[in-house]
PDB file of N, CA and C in Angstrom:
ATOM      1  N   MET A   1      -1.971  15.970  -2.159  1.00  0.00           N
ATOM      2  CA  MET A   1      -0.826  15.115  -1.971  1.00  0.00           C
ATOM      3  C   MET A   1       0.412  15.975  -1.771  1.00  0.00           C
ATOM      4  N   PRO A   2       0.548  16.634  -0.644  1.00  0.00           N
ATOM      5  CA  PRO A   2       1.604  17.594  -0.439  1.00  0.00           C
ATOM      6  C   PRO A   2       3.002  16.999  -0.354  1.00  0.00           C
ATOM      7  N   ASP A   3       3.158  15.757   0.079  1.00  0.00           N
ATOM      8  CA  ASP A   3       4.486  15.186   0.258  1.00  0.00           C
ATOM      9  C   ASP A   3       5.026  14.495  -0.986  1.00  0.00           C
ATOM     10  N   ALA A   4       4.188  14.288  -1.985  1.00  0.00           N
ATOM     11  CA  ALA A   4       4.626  13.581  -3.178  1.00  0.00           C
ATOM     12  C   ALA A   4       5.152  14.567  -4.207  1.00  0.00           C
ATOM     13  N   PRO A   5       6.252  14.226  -4.869  1.00  0.00           N
ATOM     14  CA  PRO A   5       6.776  15.106  -5.907  1.00  0.00           C
ATOM     15  C   PRO A   5       5.796  15.222  -7.073  1.00  0.00           C
ATOM     16  N   GLU A   6       5.894  16.323  -7.763  1.00  0.00           N
ATOM     17  CA  GLU A   6       5.017  16.565  -8.911  1.00  0.00           C
ATOM     18  C   GLU A   6       5.148  15.454  -9.951  1.00  0.00           C
ATOM     19  N   ASP A   7       6.351  14.937 -10.146  1.00  0.00           N
ATOM     20  CA  ASP A   7       6.557  13.852 -11.107  1.00  0.00           C
ATOM     21  C   ASP A   7       5.782  12.601 -10.713  1.00  0.00           C
ATOM     22  N   LEU A   8       5.635  12.361  -9.425  1.00  0.00           N
ATOM     23  CA  LEU A   8       4.888  11.191  -8.969  1.00  0.00           C
ATOM     24  C   LEU A   8       3.416  11.329  -9.340  1.00  0.00           C
ATOM     25  N   GLU A   9       2.864  12.501  -9.171  1.00  0.00           N
ATOM     26  CA  GLU A   9       1.475  12.736  -9.563  1.00  0.00           C
ATOM     27  C   GLU A   9       1.296  12.515 -11.060  1.00  0.00           C
ATOM     28  N   ALA A  10       2.234  13.024 -11.847  1.00  0.00           N
ATOM     29  CA  ALA A  10       2.173  12.843 -13.300  1.00  0.00           C
ATOM     30  C   ALA A  10       2.292  11.365 -13.661  1.00  0.00           C
ATOM     31  N   TRP A  11       3.164  10.647 -12.954  1.00  0.00           N
ATOM     32  CA  TRP A  11       3.330   9.209 -13.189  1.00  0.00           C
ATOM     33  C   TRP A  11       2.039   8.453 -12.903  1.00  0.00           C
ATOM     34  N   VAL A  12       1.389   8.766 -11.796  1.00  0.00           N
ATOM     35  CA  VAL A  12       0.143   8.089 -11.436  1.00  0.00           C
ATOM     36  C   VAL A  12      -0.905   8.316 -12.514  1.00  0.00           C
ATOM     37  N   ARG A  13      -1.034   9.546 -12.988  1.00  0.00           N
ATOM     38  CA  ARG A  13      -2.004   9.831 -14.059  1.00  0.00           C
ATOM     39  C   ARG A  13      -1.651   9.075 -15.331  1.00  0.00           C
ATOM     40  N   ALA A  14      -0.366   9.070 -15.705  1.00  0.00           N
ATOM     41  CA  ALA A  14       0.065   8.387 -16.929  1.00  0.00           C
ATOM     42  C   ALA A  14      -0.158   6.882 -16.834  1.00  0.00           C
ATOM     43  N   LEU A  15       0.185   6.297 -15.705  1.00  0.00           N
ATOM     44  CA  LEU A  15       0.009   4.853 -15.549  1.00  0.00           C
ATOM     45  C   LEU A  15      -1.461   4.477 -15.502  1.00  0.00           C
ATOM     46  N   ALA A  16      -2.264   5.260 -14.795  1.00  0.00           N
ATOM     47  CA  ALA A  16      -3.705   4.990 -14.741  1.00  0.00           C
ATOM     48  C   ALA A  16      -4.291   4.986 -16.146  1.00  0.00           C
ATOM     49  N   GLU A  17      -3.901   5.947 -16.945  1.00  0.00           N
ATOM     50  CA  GLU A  17      -4.404   6.004 -18.323  1.00  0.00           C
ATOM     51  C   GLU A  17      -3.902   4.810 -19.126  1.00  0.00           C
ATOM     52  N   SER A  18      -2.631   4.464 -18.983  1.00  0.00           N
ATOM     53  CA  SER A  18      -2.045   3.345 -19.717  1.00  0.00           C
ATOM     54  C   SER A  18      -2.699   2.016 -19.352  1.00  0.00           C
ATOM     55  N   LEU A  19      -3.117   1.879 -18.095  1.00  0.00           N
ATOM     56  CA  LEU A  19      -3.747   0.643 -17.632  1.00  0.00           C
ATOM     57  C   LEU A  19      -5.242   0.600 -17.912  1.00  0.00           C
ATOM     58  N   GLY A  20      -5.725   1.613 -18.617  1.00  0.00           N
ATOM     59  CA  GLY A  20      -7.134   1.632 -18.974  1.00  0.00           C
ATOM     60  C   GLY A  20      -8.037   2.081 -17.842  1.00  0.00           C
ATOM     61  N   LEU A  21      -7.471   2.764 -16.877  1.00  0.00           N
ATOM     62  CA  LEU A  21      -8.262   3.248 -15.750  1.00  0.00           C
ATOM     63  C   LEU A  21      -8.839   4.625 -16.022  1.00  0.00           C
ATOM     64  N   GLY A  22      -8.558   5.164 -17.174  1.00  0.00           N
ATOM     65  CA  GLY A  22      -9.134   6.434 -17.593  1.00  0.00           C
ATOM     66  C   GLY A  22      -8.242   7.612 -17.294  1.00  0.00           C
ATOM     67  N   ASP A  23      -8.297   8.589 -18.184  1.00  0.00           N
ATOM     68  CA  ASP A  23      -7.494   9.787 -17.974  1.00  0.00           C
ATOM     69  C   ASP A  23      -8.201  10.779 -17.063  1.00  0.00           C
ATOM     70  N   GLY A  24      -9.464  10.517 -16.747  1.00  0.00           N
ATOM     71  CA  GLY A  24     -10.204  11.390 -15.859  1.00  0.00           C
ATOM     72  C   GLY A  24      -9.893  11.140 -14.393  1.00  0.00           C
ATOM     73  N   LEU A  25      -9.126  10.107 -14.120  1.00  0.00           N
ATOM     74  CA  LEU A  25      -8.771   9.796 -12.743  1.00  0.00           C
ATOM     75  C   LEU A  25      -7.492  10.530 -12.387  1.00  0.00           C
ATOM     76  N   GLY A  26      -7.624  11.652 -11.751  1.00  0.00           N
ATOM     77  CA  GLY A  26      -6.461  12.424 -11.352  1.00  0.00           C
ATOM     78  C   GLY A  26      -5.822  11.842 -10.105  1.00  0.00           C
ATOM     79  N   ALA A  27      -4.644  12.334  -9.788  1.00  0.00           N
ATOM     80  CA  ALA A  27      -3.920  11.845  -8.617  1.00  0.00           C
ATOM     81  C   ALA A  27      -4.718  12.068  -7.341  1.00  0.00           C
ATOM     82  N   ASP A  28      -5.620  13.061  -7.352  1.00  0.00           N
ATOM     83  CA  ASP A  28      -6.429  13.309  -6.157  1.00  0.00           C
ATOM     84  C   ASP A  28      -7.407  12.166  -5.903  1.00  0.00           C
ATOM     85  N   GLN A  29      -7.705  11.361  -6.923  1.00  0.00           N
ATOM     86  CA  GLN A  29      -8.598  10.218  -6.749  1.00  0.00           C
ATOM     87  C   GLN A  29      -7.835   8.931  -6.455  1.00  0.00           C
ATOM     88  N   HIS A  30      -6.526   9.003  -6.509  1.00  0.00           N
ATOM     89  CA  HIS A  30      -5.682   7.860  -6.162  1.00  0.00           C
ATOM     90  C   HIS A  30      -5.032   8.179  -4.825  1.00  0.00           C
ATOM     91  N   PRO A  31      -5.225   7.343  -3.827  1.00  0.00           N
ATOM     92  CA  PRO A  31      -4.700   7.626  -2.490  1.00  0.00           C
ATOM     93  C   PRO A  31      -3.204   7.342  -2.399  1.00  0.00           C
ATOM     94  N   VAL A  32      -2.421   8.120  -3.116  1.00  0.00           N
ATOM     95  CA  VAL A  32      -0.981   7.879  -3.210  1.00  0.00           C
ATOM     96  C   VAL A  32      -0.327   7.880  -1.833  1.00  0.00           C
ATOM     97  N   GLY A  33      -0.614   8.897  -1.037  1.00  0.00           N
ATOM     98  CA  GLY A  33      -0.008   8.969   0.290  1.00  0.00           C
ATOM     99  C   GLY A  33      -0.354   7.762   1.149  1.00  0.00           C
ATOM    100  N   LEU A  34      -1.616   7.363   1.109  1.00  0.00           N
ATOM    101  CA  LEU A  34      -2.064   6.194   1.877  1.00  0.00           C
ATOM    102  C   LEU A  34      -1.322   4.942   1.425  1.00  0.00           C
ATOM    103  N   LEU A  35      -1.214   4.753   0.120  1.00  0.00           N
ATOM    104  CA  LEU A  35      -0.549   3.561  -0.401  1.00  0.00           C
ATOM    105  C   LEU A  35       0.948   3.572  -0.097  1.00  0.00           C
ATOM    106  N   LEU A  36       1.564   4.741  -0.179  1.00  0.00           N
ATOM    107  CA  LEU A  36       2.979   4.828   0.174  1.00  0.00           C
ATOM    108  C   LEU A  36       3.187   4.510   1.652  1.00  0.00           C
ATOM    109  N   ASP A  37       2.289   4.988   2.498  1.00  0.00           N
ATOM    110  CA  ASP A  37       2.378   4.692   3.928  1.00  0.00           C
ATOM    111  C   ASP A  37       2.220   3.199   4.195  1.00  0.00           C
ATOM    112  N   LEU A  38       1.245   2.565   3.531  1.00  0.00           N
ATOM    113  CA  LEU A  38       1.049   1.125   3.715  1.00  0.00           C
ATOM    114  C   LEU A  38       2.262   0.335   3.233  1.00  0.00           C
ATOM    115  N   THR A  39       2.824   0.766   2.114  1.00  0.00           N
ATOM    116  CA  THR A  39       4.015   0.106   1.579  1.00  0.00           C
ATOM    117  C   THR A  39       5.158   0.193   2.585  1.00  0.00           C
ATOM    118  N   ARG A  40       5.354   1.367   3.150  1.00  0.00           N
ATOM    119  CA  ARG A  40       6.398   1.561   4.157  1.00  0.00           C
ATOM    120  C   ARG A  40       6.128   0.706   5.392  1.00  0.00           C
ATOM    121  N   ASP A  41       4.877   0.721   5.869  1.00  0.00           N
ATOM    122  CA  ASP A  41       4.532  -0.049   7.071  1.00  0.00           C
ATOM    123  C   ASP A  41       4.789  -1.538   6.873  1.00  0.00           C
ATOM    124  N   ALA A  42       4.431  -2.052   5.706  1.00  0.00           N
ATOM    125  CA  ALA A  42       4.657  -3.477   5.432  1.00  0.00           C
ATOM    126  C   ALA A  42       6.147  -3.776   5.291  1.00  0.00           C
ATOM    127  N   ALA A  43       6.868  -2.899   4.622  1.00  0.00           N
ATOM    128  CA  ALA A  43       8.306  -3.116   4.435  1.00  0.00           C
ATOM    129  C   ALA A  43       9.049  -3.106   5.767  1.00  0.00           C
ATOM    130  N   HIS A  44       8.654  -2.220   6.659  1.00  0.00           N
ATOM    131  CA  HIS A  44       9.331  -2.130   7.956  1.00  0.00           C
ATOM    132  C   HIS A  44       8.747  -3.086   8.989  1.00  0.00           C
ATOM    133  N   GLY A  45       7.460  -3.392   8.871  1.00  0.00           N
ATOM    134  CA  GLY A  45       6.802  -4.217   9.873  1.00  0.00           C
ATOM    135  C   GLY A  45       6.818  -5.698   9.581  1.00  0.00           C
ATOM    136  N   VAL A  46       7.063  -6.059   8.334  1.00  0.00           N
ATOM    137  CA  VAL A  46       7.081  -7.479   7.956  1.00  0.00           C
ATOM    138  C   VAL A  46       8.480  -7.802   7.427  1.00  0.00           C
ATOM    139  N   VAL A  47       8.709  -7.478   6.181  1.00  0.00           N
ATOM    140  CA  VAL A  47      10.011  -7.629   5.529  1.00  0.00           C
ATOM    141  C   VAL A  47       9.966  -6.755   4.277  1.00  0.00           C
ATOM    142  N   ARG A  48      11.089  -6.216   3.851  1.00  0.00           N
ATOM    143  CA  ARG A  48      11.096  -5.225   2.767  1.00  0.00           C
ATOM    144  C   ARG A  48      10.294  -5.630   1.527  1.00  0.00           C
ATOM    145  N   PRO A  49      10.459  -6.834   0.997  1.00  0.00           N
ATOM    146  CA  PRO A  49       9.693  -7.190  -0.203  1.00  0.00           C
ATOM    147  C   PRO A  49       8.188  -7.237   0.017  1.00  0.00           C
ATOM    148  N   ALA A  50       7.742  -7.233   1.263  1.00  0.00           N
ATOM    149  CA  ALA A  50       6.300  -7.235   1.533  1.00  0.00           C
ATOM    150  C   ALA A  50       5.659  -5.909   1.131  1.00  0.00           C
ATOM    151  N   GLY A  51       6.439  -4.847   1.033  1.00  0.00           N
ATOM    152  CA  GLY A  51       5.897  -3.533   0.704  1.00  0.00           C
ATOM    153  C   GLY A  51       5.130  -3.489  -0.602  1.00  0.00           C
ATOM    154  N   PRO A  52       5.786  -3.751  -1.730  1.00  0.00           N
ATOM    155  CA  PRO A  52       5.060  -3.690  -2.996  1.00  0.00           C
ATOM    156  C   PRO A  52       4.005  -4.784  -3.125  1.00  0.00           C
ATOM    157  N   LEU A  53       4.252  -5.944  -2.560  1.00  0.00           N
ATOM    158  CA  LEU A  53       3.258  -7.013  -2.631  1.00  0.00           C
ATOM    159  C   LEU A  53       2.000  -6.643  -1.846  1.00  0.00           C
ATOM    160  N   THR A  54       2.177  -5.962  -0.730  1.00  0.00           N
ATOM    161  CA  THR A  54       1.046  -5.500   0.061  1.00  0.00           C
ATOM    162  C   THR A  54       0.202  -4.519  -0.741  1.00  0.00           C
ATOM    163  N   THR A  55       0.862  -3.579  -1.390  1.00  0.00           N
ATOM    164  CA  THR A  55       0.148  -2.592  -2.195  1.00  0.00           C
ATOM    165  C   THR A  55      -0.621  -3.274  -3.320  1.00  0.00           C
ATOM    166  N   TYR A  56      -0.026  -4.268  -3.936  1.00  0.00           N
ATOM    167  CA  TYR A  56      -0.693  -5.021  -4.999  1.00  0.00           C
ATOM    168  C   TYR A  56      -1.944  -5.710  -4.460  1.00  0.00           C
ATOM    169  N   LEU A  57      -1.817  -6.365  -3.306  1.00  0.00           N
ATOM    170  CA  LEU A  57      -2.961  -7.074  -2.735  1.00  0.00           C
ATOM    171  C   LEU A  57      -4.066  -6.107  -2.322  1.00  0.00           C
ATOM    172  N   VAL A  58      -3.701  -4.950  -1.812  1.00  0.00           N
ATOM    173  CA  VAL A  58      -4.703  -3.931  -1.492  1.00  0.00           C
ATOM    174  C   VAL A  58      -5.439  -3.527  -2.765  1.00  0.00           C
ATOM    175  N   GLY A  59      -4.706  -3.361  -3.857  1.00  0.00           N
ATOM    176  CA  GLY A  59      -5.332  -3.023  -5.134  1.00  0.00           C
ATOM    177  C   GLY A  59      -6.312  -4.093  -5.592  1.00  0.00           C
ATOM    178  N   LEU A  60      -5.954  -5.351  -5.415  1.00  0.00           N
ATOM    179  CA  LEU A  60      -6.866  -6.438  -5.780  1.00  0.00           C
ATOM    180  C   LEU A  60      -8.134  -6.393  -4.930  1.00  0.00           C
ATOM    181  N   ALA A  61      -7.960  -6.144  -3.633  1.00  0.00           N
ATOM    182  CA  ALA A  61      -9.128  -6.064  -2.744  1.00  0.00           C
ATOM    183  C   ALA A  61     -10.046  -4.922  -3.169  1.00  0.00           C
ATOM    184  N   VAL A  62      -9.472  -3.793  -3.517  1.00  0.00           N
ATOM    185  CA  VAL A  62     -10.271  -2.647  -3.960  1.00  0.00           C
ATOM    186  C   VAL A  62     -10.960  -2.971  -5.285  1.00  0.00           C
ATOM    187  N   ALA A  63     -10.261  -3.662  -6.166  1.00  0.00           N
ATOM    188  CA  ALA A  63     -10.864  -4.039  -7.448  1.00  0.00           C
ATOM    189  C   ALA A  63     -12.052  -4.973  -7.254  1.00  0.00           C
ATOM    190  N   GLN A  64     -12.057  -5.728  -6.161  1.00  0.00           N
ATOM    191  CA  GLN A  64     -13.163  -6.637  -5.876  1.00  0.00           C
ATOM    192  C   GLN A  64     -14.267  -5.980  -5.066  1.00  0.00           C
ATOM    193  N   GLY A  65     -14.137  -4.668  -4.828  1.00  0.00           N
ATOM    194  CA  GLY A  65     -15.227  -3.941  -4.205  1.00  0.00           C
ATOM    195  C   GLY A  65     -14.984  -3.391  -2.812  1.00  0.00           C
ATOM    196  N   MET A  66     -13.874  -3.726  -2.188  1.00  0.00           N
ATOM    197  CA  MET A  66     -13.590  -3.190  -0.860  1.00  0.00           C
ATOM    198  C   MET A  66     -13.167  -1.723  -1.006  1.00  0.00           C
ATOM    199  N   THR A  67     -13.517  -0.896  -0.053  1.00  0.00           N
ATOM    200  CA  THR A  67     -13.045   0.486  -0.121  1.00  0.00           C
ATOM    201  C   THR A  67     -11.559   0.501   0.225  1.00  0.00           C
ATOM    202  N   VAL A  68     -10.868   1.492  -0.302  1.00  0.00           N
ATOM    203  CA  VAL A  68      -9.441   1.588  -0.016  1.00  0.00           C
ATOM    204  C   VAL A  68      -9.209   1.841   1.470  1.00  0.00           C
ATOM    205  N   GLU A  69     -10.125   2.561   2.104  1.00  0.00           N
ATOM    206  CA  GLU A  69      -9.988   2.819   3.534  1.00  0.00           C
ATOM    207  C   GLU A  69     -10.112   1.527   4.341  1.00  0.00           C
ATOM    208  N   ASP A  70     -11.075   0.672   3.975  1.00  0.00           N
ATOM    209  CA  ASP A  70     -11.244  -0.602   4.659  1.00  0.00           C
ATOM    210  C   ASP A  70     -10.045  -1.507   4.405  1.00  0.00           C
ATOM    211  N   ALA A  71      -9.581  -1.541   3.160  1.00  0.00           N
ATOM    212  CA  ALA A  71      -8.411  -2.361   2.828  1.00  0.00           C
ATOM    213  C   ALA A  71      -7.191  -1.886   3.611  1.00  0.00           C
ATOM    214  N   ALA A  72      -7.031  -0.571   3.744  1.00  0.00           N
ATOM    215  CA  ALA A  72      -5.900  -0.026   4.500  1.00  0.00           C
ATOM    216  C   ALA A  72      -6.009  -0.391   5.976  1.00  0.00           C
ATOM    217  N   ALA A  73      -7.197  -0.270   6.529  1.00  0.00           N
ATOM    218  CA  ALA A  73      -7.397  -0.602   7.943  1.00  0.00           C
ATOM    219  C   ALA A  73      -7.120  -2.081   8.197  1.00  0.00           C
ATOM    220  N   ARG A  74      -7.617  -2.942   7.324  1.00  0.00           N
ATOM    221  CA  ARG A  74      -7.381  -4.380   7.487  1.00  0.00           C
ATOM    222  C   ARG A  74      -5.905  -4.708   7.333  1.00  0.00           C
ATOM    223  N   THR A  75      -5.250  -4.017   6.409  1.00  0.00           N
ATOM    224  CA  THR A  75      -3.815  -4.240   6.198  1.00  0.00           C
ATOM    225  C   THR A  75      -3.025  -3.841   7.431  1.00  0.00           C
ATOM    226  N   ARG A  76      -3.337  -2.683   7.985  1.00  0.00           N
ATOM    227  CA  ARG A  76      -2.632  -2.233   9.188  1.00  0.00           C
ATOM    228  C   ARG A  76      -2.869  -3.199  10.354  1.00  0.00           C
ATOM    229  N   ALA A  77      -4.092  -3.685  10.488  1.00  0.00           N
ATOM    230  CA  ALA A  77      -4.394  -4.652  11.552  1.00  0.00           C
ATOM    231  C   ALA A  77      -3.621  -5.946  11.338  1.00  0.00           C
ATOM    232  N   THR A  78      -3.508  -6.374  10.110  1.00  0.00           N
ATOM    233  CA  THR A  78      -2.780  -7.604   9.803  1.00  0.00           C
ATOM    234  C   THR A  78      -1.288  -7.434  10.067  1.00  0.00           C
ATOM    235  N   ILE A  79      -0.742  -6.267   9.718  1.00  0.00           N
ATOM    236  CA  ILE A  79       0.674  -6.003  10.000  1.00  0.00           C
ATOM    237  C   ILE A  79       0.913  -6.032  11.512  1.00  0.00           C
ATOM    238  N   ALA A  80       0.039  -5.398  12.274  1.00  0.00           N
ATOM    239  CA  ALA A  80       0.181  -5.382  13.736  1.00  0.00           C
ATOM    240  C   ALA A  80       0.100  -6.794  14.308  1.00  0.00           C
ATOM    241  N   ALA A  81      -0.855  -7.581  13.828  1.00  0.00           N
ATOM    242  CA  ALA A  81      -0.995  -8.964  14.298  1.00  0.00           C
ATOM    243  C   ALA A  81       0.239  -9.783  13.926  1.00  0.00           C
ATOM    244  N   TRP A  82       0.750  -9.557  12.730  1.00  0.00           N
ATOM    245  CA  TRP A  82       1.950 -10.256  12.262  1.00  0.00           C
ATOM    246  C   TRP A  82       3.130  -9.951  13.193  1.00  0.00           C
ATOM    247  N   GLN A  83       3.285  -8.681  13.536  1.00  0.00           N
ATOM    248  CA  GLN A  83       4.379  -8.286  14.416  1.00  0.00           C
ATOM    249  C   GLN A  83       4.233  -8.921  15.795  1.00  0.00           C
ATOM    250  N   MET A  84       3.026  -8.963  16.315  1.00  0.00           N
ATOM    251  CA  MET A  84       2.795  -9.579  17.627  1.00  0.00           C
ATOM    252  C   MET A  84       3.134 -11.066  17.588  1.00  0.00           C
ATOM    253  N   THR A  85       2.734 -11.755  16.535  1.00  0.00           N
ATOM    254  CA  THR A  85       3.020 -13.177  16.390  1.00  0.00           C
ATOM    255  C   THR A  85       4.514 -13.405  16.310  1.00  0.00           C
ATOM    256  N   ARG A  86       5.197 -12.561  15.581  1.00  0.00           N
ATOM    257  CA  ARG A  86       6.643 -12.738  15.408  1.00  0.00           C
ATOM    258  C   ARG A  86       7.401 -12.438  16.698  1.00  0.00           C
ATOM    259  N   ARG A  87       6.897 -11.534  17.519  1.00  0.00           N
ATOM    260  CA  ARG A  87       7.551 -11.241  18.794  1.00  0.00           C
ATOM    261  C   ARG A  87       7.474 -12.439  19.744  1.00  0.00           C
ATOM    262  N   ASP A  88       6.427 -13.226  19.589  1.00  0.00           N
ATOM    263  CA  ASP A  88       6.214 -14.370  20.481  1.00  0.00           C
ATOM    264  C   ASP A  88       7.025 -15.601  20.075  1.00  0.00           C
ATOM    265  N   LEU A  89       7.626 -15.573  18.879  1.00  0.00           N
ATOM    266  CA  LEU A  89       8.419 -16.712  18.433  1.00  0.00           C
ATOM    267  C   LEU A  89       9.781 -16.722  19.124  1.00  0.00           C
ATOM    268  N   PRO A  90      10.316 -17.926  19.374  1.00  0.00           N
ATOM    269  CA  PRO A  90      11.655 -17.991  19.976  1.00  0.00           C
ATOM    270  C   PRO A  90      12.681 -17.386  19.023  1.00  0.00           C
ATOM    271  N   ASP A  91      13.750 -16.839  19.588  1.00  0.00           N
ATOM    272  CA  ASP A  91      14.811 -16.221  18.780  1.00  0.00           C
ATOM    273  C   ASP A  91      15.452 -17.289  17.900  1.00  0.00           C
ATOM    274  N   GLN A  92      15.525 -16.991  16.611  1.00  0.00           N
ATOM    275  CA  GLN A  92      16.079 -17.934  15.645  1.00  0.00           C
ATOM    276  C   GLN A  92      17.585 -17.774  15.505  1.00  0.00           C
ATOM    277  N   GLY A  93      18.163 -16.795  16.183  1.00  0.00           N
ATOM    278  CA  GLY A  93      19.582 -16.471  16.017  1.00  0.00           C
ATOM    279  C   GLY A  93      20.444 -17.330  16.791  1.00  0.00           C
TER     280      GLY A  93
END
């Protein structure tokens, strides 16, 4: 995770342990960069509050058995489809 500050890695480990996800799950097992990218894509591609909500929903999908890679791919496809749909709407201004 080269772009994330050291404190972020420590935070991920601390929160994972606090949430009962185990202290053996290091930041290398949490796709921090991927999740930050998805959060940014949703915030910029949909609306800002969609960022954290998107990350939460991806987490739920992974908890139900989807791989994080599949959840990320589906999320990106949904963001792209959302943008295309919104471009086709008449200007509300």
